[in-house]
Short mmCIF file of C-alpha atoms in Angstrom, two decimals:
data_model
loop_
_atom_site.label_atom_id
_atom_site.label_comp_id
_atom_site.label_asym_id
_atom_site.label_seq_id
_atom_site.Cartn_x
_atom_site.Cartn_y
_atom_site.Cartn_z
CA UNK F 12 0.00 0.00 0.00
CA UNK F 13 2.98 2.28 0.25
CA UNK F 14 4.05 4.43 -2.64
CA UNK F 15 7.27 6.37 -2.87
CA UNK F 16 7.35 9.94 -4.18
CA UNK F 17 10.25 11.22 -6.30
CA UNK F 18 12.38 12.31 -3.33
CA UNK F 19 10.61 11.28 -0.13
CA UNK F 20 12.23 11.60 3.25
CA UNK F 21 10.04 8.99 4.83
CA UNK F 22 6.79 7.09 4.50
CA UNK F 23 4.82 5.69 7.40
CA UNK F 24 1.96 3.27 7.81
CA UNK F 25 0.34 2.45 11.12
CA UNK F 26 -1.98 -0.54 10.76
CA UNK F 27 -3.16 -1.96 14.07
CA UNK F 28 -5.43 -5.01 14.28
CA UNK F 29 -6.37 -5.31 17.94
CA UNK F 30 -7.97 -3.33 20.76
CA UNK F 31 -9.67 -1.06 18.26
CA UNK F 32 -11.56 1.95 19.60
CA UNK F 33 -12.65 5.25 18.13
CA UNK F 34 -11.29 8.62 19.13
CA UNK F 35 -10.28 11.83 17.41
CA UNK F 36 -7.16 11.89 15.22
CA UNK F 37 -4.08 13.68 16.48
CA UNK F 38 -2.15 15.88 14.05
CA UNK F 39 1.54 16.32 13.24
CA UNK F 40 3.42 19.63 13.09
CA UNK F 41 4.73 20.60 10.56
CA UNK F 42 1.92 19.20 8.42
CA UNK F 43 3.13 16.25 6.32
CA UNK F 44 2.84 16.34 2.53
CA UNK F 45 0.35 13.49 2.69
CA UNK F 46 -1.49 12.75 5.92
CA UNK F 47 -4.41 10.32 6.12
CA UNK F 48 -5.67 9.63 9.62
CA UNK F 49 -8.57 7.52 10.76
CA UNK F 50 -10.64 7.72 13.92
CA UNK F 51 -9.71 4.10 14.61
CA UNK F 52 -7.73 4.08 17.84
CA UNK F 53 -5.29 1.42 19.03
CA UNK F 54 -3.61 0.96 22.35
CA UNK F 55 0.19 0.92 22.82
CA UNK F 56 1.75 -1.00 25.67
CA UNK F 57 5.12 0.58 26.62
CA UNK F 58 6.15 -2.68 28.29
CA UNK F 59 6.06 -4.48 24.94
CA UNK F 60 7.48 -1.72 22.76
CA UNK F 61 11.04 -1.26 21.59
CA UNK F 62 13.15 -0.12 18.65
CA UNK F 63 15.59 -2.33 16.78
CA UNK F 64 17.25 -3.04 13.43
CA UNK F 65 16.06 -5.36 10.67
CA UNK F 66 18.33 -8.02 9.18
CA UNK F 67 18.35 -6.30 5.78
CA UNK F 68 18.93 -2.83 7.14
CA UNK F 69 21.75 -0.70 5.75
CA UNK F 70 22.07 0.62 9.31
CA UNK F 71 22.81 -1.72 12.20
CA UNK F 72 23.49 -1.38 15.94
CA UNK F 73 26.37 1.01 16.31
CA UNK F 74 24.72 3.66 14.13
CA UNK F 75 24.94 6.38 16.78
CA UNK F 76 22.30 8.58 15.18
CA UNK F 77 19.59 5.92 15.30
CA UNK F 78 20.78 4.19 18.47
CA UNK F 79 20.44 7.43 20.41
CA UNK F 80 17.21 8.38 18.61
CA UNK F 81 15.54 5.11 19.65
CA UNK F 82 16.32 5.79 23.30
CA UNK F 83 15.34 9.45 23.03
CA UNK F 84 12.02 8.82 21.31
CA UNK F 85 11.04 6.01 23.63
CA UNK F 86 11.29 8.55 26.45
CA UNK F 87 9.42 11.19 24.45
CA UNK F 88 6.63 8.81 23.47
CA UNK F 89 6.19 7.32 26.94
CA UNK F 90 6.86 10.37 29.08
CA UNK F 91 5.75 8.68 32.30
CA UNK F 92 8.24 5.85 31.89
CA UNK F 93 12.00 5.53 31.60
CA UNK F 94 12.42 2.24 29.73
CA UNK F 95 10.61 -0.76 28.35
CA UNK F 96 10.75 -4.35 29.57
CA UNK F 97 13.41 -6.87 28.60
CA UNK F 98 11.01 -9.25 26.87
CA UNK F 99 9.26 -7.23 24.16
CA UNK F 100 7.23 -8.75 21.31
CA UNK F 101 6.78 -5.30 19.76
CA UNK F 102 9.76 -4.10 17.72
CA UNK F 103 10.86 -1.32 15.40
CA UNK F 104 13.11 -2.60 12.63
CA UNK F 105 15.15 -0.78 10.00
CA UNK F 106 15.43 -2.39 6.59
CA UNK F 107 17.29 -0.78 3.63
CA UNK F 108 17.33 2.51 5.50
CA UNK F 109 13.73 2.10 6.55
CA UNK F 110 12.34 1.94 10.05
CA UNK F 111 9.71 -0.78 10.35
CA UNK F 112 7.58 -1.45 13.39
CA UNK F 113 5.97 -4.87 13.83
CA UNK F 114 3.52 -6.35 16.31
CA UNK F 115 2.30 -9.93 16.51
CA UNK F 116 -1.26 -8.57 16.21
CA UNK F 117 -0.57 -5.99 13.51
CA UNK F 118 2.04 -3.83 11.92
CA UNK F 119 3.35 -0.30 11.73
CA UNK F 120 6.18 0.73 9.45
CA UNK F 121 8.36 3.76 8.77
CA UNK F 122 10.46 3.74 5.59
CA UNK F 123 13.18 6.33 5.00
CA UNK F 124 15.91 6.81 2.40
CA UNK F 125 18.42 8.12 4.95
CA UNK F 126 18.98 8.09 8.69
CA UNK F 127 18.05 11.79 8.70
CA UNK F 128 14.70 10.95 7.15
CA UNK F 129 14.25 8.26 9.78
CA UNK F 130 14.76 10.91 12.48
CA UNK F 131 12.00 13.07 10.98
CA UNK F 132 9.73 10.04 10.75
CA UNK F 133 10.35 9.15 14.38
CA UNK F 134 9.39 12.72 15.33
CA UNK F 135 6.13 12.40 13.39
CA UNK F 136 5.39 9.03 14.98
CA UNK F 137 6.06 10.43 18.46
CA UNK F 138 3.51 13.19 17.86
CA UNK F 139 0.85 10.65 16.90
CA UNK F 140 0.98 8.88 20.27
CA UNK F 141 -1.19 10.30 23.04
CA UNK F 142 -2.67 9.38 26.41
CA UNK F 143 -6.23 9.14 27.66
CA UNK F 144 -7.39 10.43 31.05
CA UNK F 145 -6.30 7.17 32.69
CA UNK F 146 -2.73 7.33 31.38
CA UNK F 147 -3.04 4.67 28.68
CA UNK F 148 -1.17 5.29 25.42
CA UNK F 149 -2.89 5.23 22.04
CA UNK F 150 -2.26 5.86 18.37
CA UNK F 151 -4.73 6.22 15.52
CA UNK F 152 -4.53 4.39 12.22
CA UNK F 153 -2.48 6.80 10.08
CA UNK F 154 -0.67 6.92 6.76
CA UNK F 155 1.98 9.57 6.12
CA UNK F 156 4.20 10.32 3.15
CA UNK F 157 6.51 13.24 3.76
CA UNK F 158 9.49 15.29 2.65
CA UNK F 159 10.55 18.92 3.24
CA UNK F 160 9.62 21.68 0.83
CA UNK F 161 12.95 23.46 1.44
CA UNK F 162 16.30 21.86 2.25
CA UNK F 163 17.54 24.66 4.54
CA UNK F 164 15.37 25.35 7.61
CA UNK F 165 17.30 27.35 10.17
CA UNK F 166 17.23 29.06 13.54
CA UNK F 167 19.71 31.86 14.32
CA UNK F 168 20.79 32.54 17.90
CA UNK F 169 22.96 35.53 18.80
CA UNK F 170 25.42 34.70 21.60
CA UNK F 171 27.38 37.95 21.48
CA UNK F 172 24.83 40.51 22.69
CA UNK F 173 23.88 38.17 25.53
CA UNK F 174 25.80 35.03 26.42
CA UNK F 175 23.62 31.90 26.23
CA UNK F 176 24.73 28.97 28.43
CA UNK F 177 25.54 25.80 26.53
CA UNK F 178 22.59 24.00 28.14
CA UNK F 179 20.25 26.65 26.72
CA UNK F 180 21.67 26.09 23.24
CA UNK F 181 21.27 22.32 23.59
CA UNK F 182 17.66 22.72 24.69
CA UNK F 183 17.06 24.93 21.65
CA UNK F 184 18.44 22.15 19.44
CA UNK F 185 15.97 19.74 21.06
CA UNK F 186 13.07 22.07 20.32
CA UNK F 187 14.32 22.63 16.76
CA UNK F 188 14.18 18.87 16.12
CA UNK F 189 10.54 18.80 17.30
CA UNK F 190 9.69 21.33 14.53
CA UNK F 191 12.01 19.64 11.98
CA UNK F 192 14.47 22.54 11.69
CA UNK F 193 17.81 21.25 10.41
CA UNK F 194 20.33 24.14 10.64
CA UNK F 195 21.51 26.01 13.72
CA UNK F 196 23.01 29.32 12.58
CA UNK F 197 25.32 30.23 15.44
CA UNK F 198 25.97 33.98 15.35
CA UNK F 199 28.66 33.35 17.88
CA UNK F 200 30.53 36.71 17.96
CA UNK F 201 29.72 40.35 17.22
CA UNK F 202 30.53 43.89 18.40
CA UNK F 203 29.53 43.44 22.09
CA UNK F 204 31.53 40.30 22.90
CA UNK F 205 33.74 37.55 21.49
CA UNK F 206 32.84 34.43 23.52
CA UNK F 207 34.41 31.89 21.14
CA UNK F 208 37.66 30.62 22.62
CA UNK F 209 40.19 30.26 19.82
CA UNK F 210 43.31 28.18 20.31
CA UNK F 211 45.07 30.19 17.62
CA UNK F 212 44.03 33.60 18.93
CA UNK F 213 43.28 33.07 22.65
CA UNK F 214 43.26 36.81 23.43
CA UNK F 215 40.13 37.26 21.30
CA UNK F 216 37.98 35.73 24.05
CA UNK F 217 40.35 36.50 26.92
CA UNK F 218 39.92 40.21 26.22
CA UNK F 219 36.79 40.28 24.07
CA UNK F 220 34.33 38.12 26.04
CA UNK F 221 32.10 39.57 28.75
CA UNK F 222 34.12 37.39 31.15
CA UNK F 223 37.16 35.32 30.09
CA UNK F 224 36.21 32.30 32.21
CA UNK F 225 32.43 32.17 32.65
CA UNK F 226 31.14 33.72 29.41
CA UNK F 227 33.03 31.76 26.77
CA UNK F 228 32.52 28.73 24.55
CA UNK F 229 35.48 26.38 24.81
CA UNK F 230 36.51 23.91 22.12
CA UNK F 231 34.79 21.24 24.23
CA UNK F 232 31.58 23.30 24.34
CA UNK F 233 31.60 23.66 20.57
CA UNK F 234 32.14 19.92 20.07
CA UNK F 235 29.27 19.23 22.45
CA UNK F 236 26.92 21.50 20.48
CA UNK F 237 28.00 19.95 17.16
CA UNK F 238 27.49 16.41 18.49
CA UNK F 239 24.10 17.24 20.05
CA UNK F 240 22.95 18.77 16.78
CA UNK F 241 24.21 15.90 14.62
CA UNK F 242 22.30 13.31 16.64
CA UNK F 243 19.14 15.33 15.92
CA UNK F 244 19.84 15.89 12.23
CA UNK F 245 20.84 19.52 12.77
CA UNK F 246 23.88 21.09 11.13
CA UNK F 247 25.85 23.75 13.01
CA UNK F 248 26.56 26.80 10.83
CA UNK F 249 28.98 29.23 12.51
CA UNK F 250 29.07 32.91 11.62
CA UNK F 251 32.13 35.08 12.10
CA UNK F 252 30.79 38.34 10.71
CA UNK F 253 33.32 40.73 9.19
CA UNK F 254 34.52 43.30 8.22
CA UNK F 255 31.72 45.03 10.18
CA UNK F 256 30.44 43.92 13.59
CA UNK F 257 34.00 43.28 14.80
CA UNK F 258 34.56 45.73 17.67
CA UNK F 259 35.04 42.89 20.16
CA UNK F 260 37.74 41.38 17.94
CA UNK F 261 39.98 44.42 18.36
CA UNK F 262 40.20 44.04 22.13
CA UNK F 263 42.25 40.90 21.82
CA UNK F 264 43.88 41.40 18.42
CA UNK F 265 44.83 45.03 17.99
CA UNK F 266 45.92 44.74 14.34
CA UNK F 267 42.90 42.77 13.15
CA UNK F 268 40.23 45.40 12.60
CA UNK F 269 41.94 46.95 9.57
CA UNK F 270 43.78 44.06 7.93
CA UNK F 271 44.49 46.17 4.83
CA UNK F 272 47.20 47.94 6.86
CA UNK F 273 49.38 44.90 6.25
CA UNK F 274 47.77 43.91 2.97
CA UNK F 275 46.63 40.68 4.57
CA UNK F 276 43.46 38.83 5.43
CA UNK F 277 42.89 36.56 8.48
CA UNK F 278 43.45 33.00 7.29
CA UNK F 279 40.23 31.47 8.67
CA UNK F 280 41.84 28.05 9.14
CA UNK F 281 41.17 28.02 12.89
CA UNK F 282 37.43 28.13 12.15
CA UNK F 283 37.59 25.42 9.52
CA UNK F 284 39.21 22.88 11.85
CA UNK F 285 36.65 23.32 14.65
CA UNK F 286 33.37 23.56 12.68
CA UNK F 287 33.23 20.64 10.23
CA UNK F 288 30.15 21.70 8.25
CA UNK F 289 30.69 22.39 4.56
CA UNK F 290 29.08 25.85 4.94
CA UNK F 291 30.35 28.84 6.88
CA UNK F 292 28.65 32.21 7.29
CA UNK F 293 31.00 35.13 6.64
CA UNK F 294 28.60 37.99 7.39
CA UNK F 295 29.45 41.04 5.29
CA UNK F 296 26.57 43.26 6.41
CA UNK F 297 26.25 46.78 7.79
CA UNK F 298 29.85 47.90 7.26
CA UNK F 299 30.48 51.39 8.68
CA UNK F 300 33.01 53.19 6.49
CA UNK F 301 33.67 56.00 8.98
CA UNK F 302 36.89 54.53 10.38
CA UNK F 303 38.23 53.55 6.98
CA UNK F 304 37.42 56.98 5.59
CA UNK F 305 39.35 58.69 8.40
CA UNK F 306 42.46 56.56 8.10
CA UNK F 307 45.23 57.90 5.80
CA UNK F 308 46.80 54.46 5.33
CA UNK F 309 43.49 53.03 4.18
CA UNK F 310 42.93 55.93 1.78
CA UNK F 311 46.43 55.47 0.35
CA UNK F 312 45.76 51.74 -0.11
CA UNK F 313 42.53 52.55 -1.96
CA UNK F 314 44.33 54.94 -4.32
CA UNK F 315 46.98 52.33 -5.04
CA UNK F 316 44.24 49.78 -5.83
CA UNK F 317 42.36 52.22 -8.04
CA UNK F 318 39.31 52.32 -5.77
CA UNK F 319 39.24 56.12 -5.60
CA UNK F 320 36.86 57.18 -2.84
CA UNK F 321 34.40 54.31 -3.25
CA UNK F 322 34.60 52.37 0.01
CA UNK F 323 32.16 49.76 -1.24
CA UNK F 324 34.99 48.64 -3.57
CA UNK F 325 37.25 48.22 -0.54
CA UNK F 326 34.66 46.06 1.17
CA UNK F 327 34.22 44.12 -2.07
CA UNK F 328 37.98 43.54 -2.19
CA UNK F 329 37.94 42.23 1.38
CA UNK F 330 34.93 39.95 0.90
CA UNK F 331 36.18 38.59 -2.42
CA UNK F 332 39.49 37.65 -0.80
CA UNK F 333 37.97 36.02 2.27
CA UNK F 334 35.47 34.07 0.15
CA UNK F 335 38.33 32.81 -2.02
CA UNK F 336 40.13 31.67 1.14
CA UNK F 337 36.94 29.91 2.22
CA UNK F 338 36.71 28.15 -1.15
CA UNK F 339 40.32 27.03 -0.82
CA UNK F 340 39.33 25.39 2.48
CA UNK F 341 36.57 23.46 0.63
CA UNK F 342 33.89 25.48 2.36
CA UNK F 343 30.87 27.16 0.79
CA UNK F 344 30.29 30.75 1.85
CA UNK F 345 26.98 32.16 3.06
CA UNK F 346 26.91 35.97 3.19
CA UNK F 347 24.32 38.62 3.91
CA UNK F 348 22.70 40.33 0.90
CA UNK F 349 24.88 43.46 1.26
CA UNK F 350 27.71 41.56 -0.44
CA UNK F 351 25.60 41.15 -3.58
CA UNK F 352 24.25 44.69 -3.38
CA UNK F 353 27.81 46.06 -3.55
CA UNK F 354 28.34 44.24 -6.87
CA UNK F 355 31.15 42.11 -5.55
CA UNK F 356 32.69 39.32 -7.61
CA UNK F 357 31.67 36.31 -5.59
CA UNK F 358 31.89 32.58 -6.28
CA UNK F 359 28.82 31.20 -8.02
CA UNK F 360 28.21 28.65 -5.28
CA UNK F 361 27.90 31.38 -2.63
CA UNK F 362 24.55 31.52 -0.85
CA UNK F 363 23.06 34.99 -0.30
CA UNK F 364 21.06 35.69 2.84
CA UNK F 365 18.23 38.26 2.61
CA UNK F 366 17.76 40.02 5.94
CA UNK F 367 16.25 43.44 5.27
CA UNK F 368 13.53 45.30 3.40
CA UNK F 369 9.77 45.76 3.32
CA UNK F 370 7.86 43.00 1.49
CA UNK F 371 8.01 44.77 -1.90
CA UNK F 372 11.78 45.29 -1.61
CA UNK F 373 12.29 41.69 -0.49
CA UNK F 374 10.53 40.46 -3.63
CA UNK F 375 12.72 42.72 -5.78
CA UNK F 376 15.86 41.40 -4.09
CA UNK F 377 14.75 37.80 -4.57
CA UNK F 378 14.18 38.50 -8.26
CA UNK F 379 17.54 40.24 -8.75
CA UNK F 380 19.65 37.68 -6.89
CA UNK F 381 18.05 34.61 -8.46
CA UNK F 382 18.19 36.21 -11.92
CA UNK F 383 21.97 36.36 -11.42
CA UNK F 384 21.86 32.59 -10.81
CA UNK F 385 22.68 32.79 -7.10
CA UNK F 386 21.09 30.67 -4.36
CA UNK F 387 19.10 32.48 -1.69
CA UNK F 388 18.08 32.10 1.94
CA UNK F 389 15.17 34.20 3.22
CA UNK F 390 15.29 35.60 6.75
CA UNK F 391 13.82 39.11 6.53
CA UNK F 392 10.17 38.15 7.32
CA UNK F 393 11.19 36.00 10.30
CA UNK F 394 13.03 38.37 12.64
CA UNK F 395 11.05 37.14 15.61
CA UNK F 396 13.11 39.06 18.14
CA UNK F 397 10.66 41.83 17.15
CA UNK F 398 7.62 41.31 19.36
CA UNK F 399 4.13 42.76 19.39
CA UNK F 400 0.92 42.24 21.29
CA UNK F 401 -1.32 39.55 19.85
CA UNK F 402 -0.85 36.62 17.51
CA UNK F 403 2.09 37.76 15.40
CA UNK F 404 2.81 34.13 14.50
CA UNK F 405 0.10 34.54 11.88
CA UNK F 406 2.37 36.93 9.97
CA UNK F 407 5.21 34.41 10.01
CA UNK F 408 2.87 31.65 8.87
CA UNK F 409 1.64 33.51 5.78
CA UNK F 410 5.08 34.28 4.31
CA UNK F 411 5.44 33.04 0.73
CA UNK F 412 9.16 32.56 0.04
CA UNK F 413 8.73 31.97 -3.69
CA UNK F 414 6.16 34.68 -4.35
CA UNK F 415 8.26 37.00 -6.51
CA UNK F 416 8.68 37.82 -10.19
CA UNK F 417 10.85 35.19 -11.82
CA UNK F 418 10.99 31.91 -13.69
CA UNK F 419 10.47 28.51 -12.11
CA UNK F 420 14.23 27.98 -12.31
CA UNK F 421 14.76 31.20 -10.34
CA UNK F 422 12.32 30.10 -7.66
CA UNK F 423 14.19 26.81 -7.24
CA UNK F 424 17.22 28.88 -6.21
CA UNK F 425 15.40 29.82 -2.97
CA UNK F 426 16.81 26.94 -0.93
CA UNK F 427 15.15 27.80 2.37
CA UNK F 428 14.72 30.28 5.16
CA UNK F 429 15.76 31.21 8.64
CA UNK F 430 14.14 32.37 11.87
CA UNK F 431 16.40 34.97 13.53
CA UNK F 432 16.49 35.67 17.26
CA UNK F 433 18.85 38.59 17.76
CA UNK F 434 20.03 39.06 21.30
CA UNK F 435 19.70 42.72 22.29
CA UNK F 436 16.81 41.91 24.63
CA UNK F 437 17.08 38.12 24.85
CA UNK F 438 19.04 35.84 27.16
CA UNK F 439 18.43 32.46 28.80
CA UNK F 440 15.58 33.87 30.92
CA UNK F 441 13.26 34.64 28.00
CA UNK F 442 14.65 32.85 24.94
CA UNK F 443 12.38 29.80 24.95
CA UNK F 444 8.98 31.52 25.33
CA UNK F 445 9.95 34.20 22.82
CA UNK F 446 11.13 31.62 20.30
CA UNK F 447 8.43 28.94 20.65
CA UNK F 448 5.89 28.30 19.29
CA UNK F 449 6.29 31.39 17.05
CA UNK F 450 9.26 29.81 15.24
CA UNK F 451 7.14 26.72 14.62
CA UNK F 452 4.89 28.80 12.35
CA UNK F 453 7.88 29.39 10.08
CA UNK F 454 8.86 25.74 10.41
CA UNK F 455 5.61 24.64 8.79
CA UNK F 456 6.04 27.19 6.03
CA UNK F 457 9.50 25.82 5.25
CA UNK F 458 8.52 22.15 5.49
CA UNK F 459 4.93 21.77 4.31
CA UNK F 460 3.06 22.20 1.05
CA UNK F 461 2.01 25.84 0.73
CA UNK F 462 -1.40 25.12 -0.74
CA UNK F 463 -2.34 22.76 2.09
CA UNK F 464 -1.24 25.24 4.76
CA UNK F 465 -2.62 28.51 3.42
CA UNK F 466 -5.41 28.86 6.01
CA UNK F 467 -4.17 30.42 9.26
CA UNK F 468 -7.41 29.73 11.13
CA UNK F 469 -7.15 26.00 10.35
CA UNK F 470 -3.55 26.02 11.50
CA UNK F 471 -4.41 27.63 14.83
CA UNK F 472 -5.85 24.57 16.67
CA UNK F 473 -3.02 22.38 15.38
CA UNK F 474 -0.40 24.85 16.56
CA UNK F 475 -2.17 25.09 19.92
CA UNK F 476 -1.98 21.30 20.22
CA UNK F 477 1.68 21.32 19.21
CA UNK F 478 2.44 24.01 21.76
CA UNK F 479 0.98 21.73 24.44
CA UNK F 480 3.29 18.93 23.24
CA UNK F 481 6.24 21.30 23.60
CA UNK F 482 5.20 22.08 27.18
CA UNK F 483 4.95 18.37 27.98
CA UNK F 484 8.49 17.95 26.67
CA UNK F 485 9.80 20.72 28.92
CA UNK F 486 9.93 23.57 26.39
CA UNK F 487 8.59 26.88 27.77
CA UNK F 488 6.47 27.71 24.74
CA UNK F 489 4.34 30.81 25.24
CA UNK F 490 0.54 30.63 24.80
CA UNK F 491 -1.03 31.55 21.48
CA UNK F 492 -4.23 32.85 23.05
CA UNK F 493 -6.69 32.09 25.84
CA UNK F 494 -6.83 28.39 26.71
CA UNK F 495 -5.11 25.59 28.57
CA UNK F 496 -3.08 22.42 28.10
CA UNK F 497 -3.86 19.12 29.78
CA UNK F 498 -0.26 19.02 30.97
CA UNK F 499 0.81 22.53 31.88
CA UNK F 500 4.46 23.52 32.11
CA UNK F 501 5.97 22.10 35.28
CA UNK F 502 9.35 23.78 35.25
CA UNK F 503 11.20 20.72 33.93
#
């Protein structure tokens, strides 16, 4: 009965043949591409439930991603328990990269092309399981076929304007997995502070962090974040923004803020060795030319290069050089849209990140960048550090990333989007309720079919239900409106 779409992430069938009852169907957030749910209800016994590998599976015990996911999702599905029994007739098997669940009285299966697809399928399955008033666990007969609309679905956290403890970052990664985000954009340093502890340039954090011991991210911290993200199918994208937003750099490296003095560019190799992802964010936005303009050495350099008095050409020179260094390190650059706006010669594989503009200007920028054949990420509509009274999640939900003038080929160059949480007024005390469930509105826009999710009012009760699931899992998700959850937040 299963059918496979062109590029599915996972397919799921839940067919249960005993203890049949009737109850309402529970939904999944973000909405799957195909979701068929029945009112037929079947009971799950946590004492006879476990995950395992099939004999024909391409993955076997020792696959750390799935091994840890099985343990994690057992705990998420059966929140009142810590483990199953030793003797379990119910199993979850993986066969040719597919998770399959069998029961002697029936069958449920989850098929995925990759382990990352299996993770998303396990998340969907976990959301289908629920409890009645007596604590019994149930699932409804359901068929799902699913894949993401966009490949890049990101959350940005800013750890320079306020330091975020590592545990807060890890908890954010947990919540991201629940909404099927797959990229953590770590805006790790900026003007206010430089908390990243570099082995090559230790004075950057020693003198640039808010505190050189308590408000830093060590190499061990970074490895911990990368590992935590990987096990949840989340890539860690670091951003070292330059040449602007670098005031904190100068505290620990006095000759770094104007590298053209020496005709050199920071090598970047210390970043490459710590963050293994194939992408790195180089920033390139909001460069203030005041200091350059006032410096006679800089002006002399510009004359020698033939730049005249056009400081955008100096920034272009800098960004072109640092992107070439990045390419030499086998990394792909992501830069803010300013780099394109200054007509810089940038590698064709560079990804441009749109962060500013009213809706009409955003559409123009999308048209211009994609017409030039460049890939695009959209962030401008999802700056959710901006808050307002009422249900502003509705605005994030109705964004249409591909609604601009251009060919179908141009629209394919929009590879995804990003929810940004800048840190001027955000730290560990208010991050979670400000981020969730508002970010989940964008998550559905980036994952689900746009036509099926065009009605905000229909989305509202599903998002309310999902918010309650977040609370049950210990995420301090703020309320959408008047109402209650069966399991209110207990300060976990």
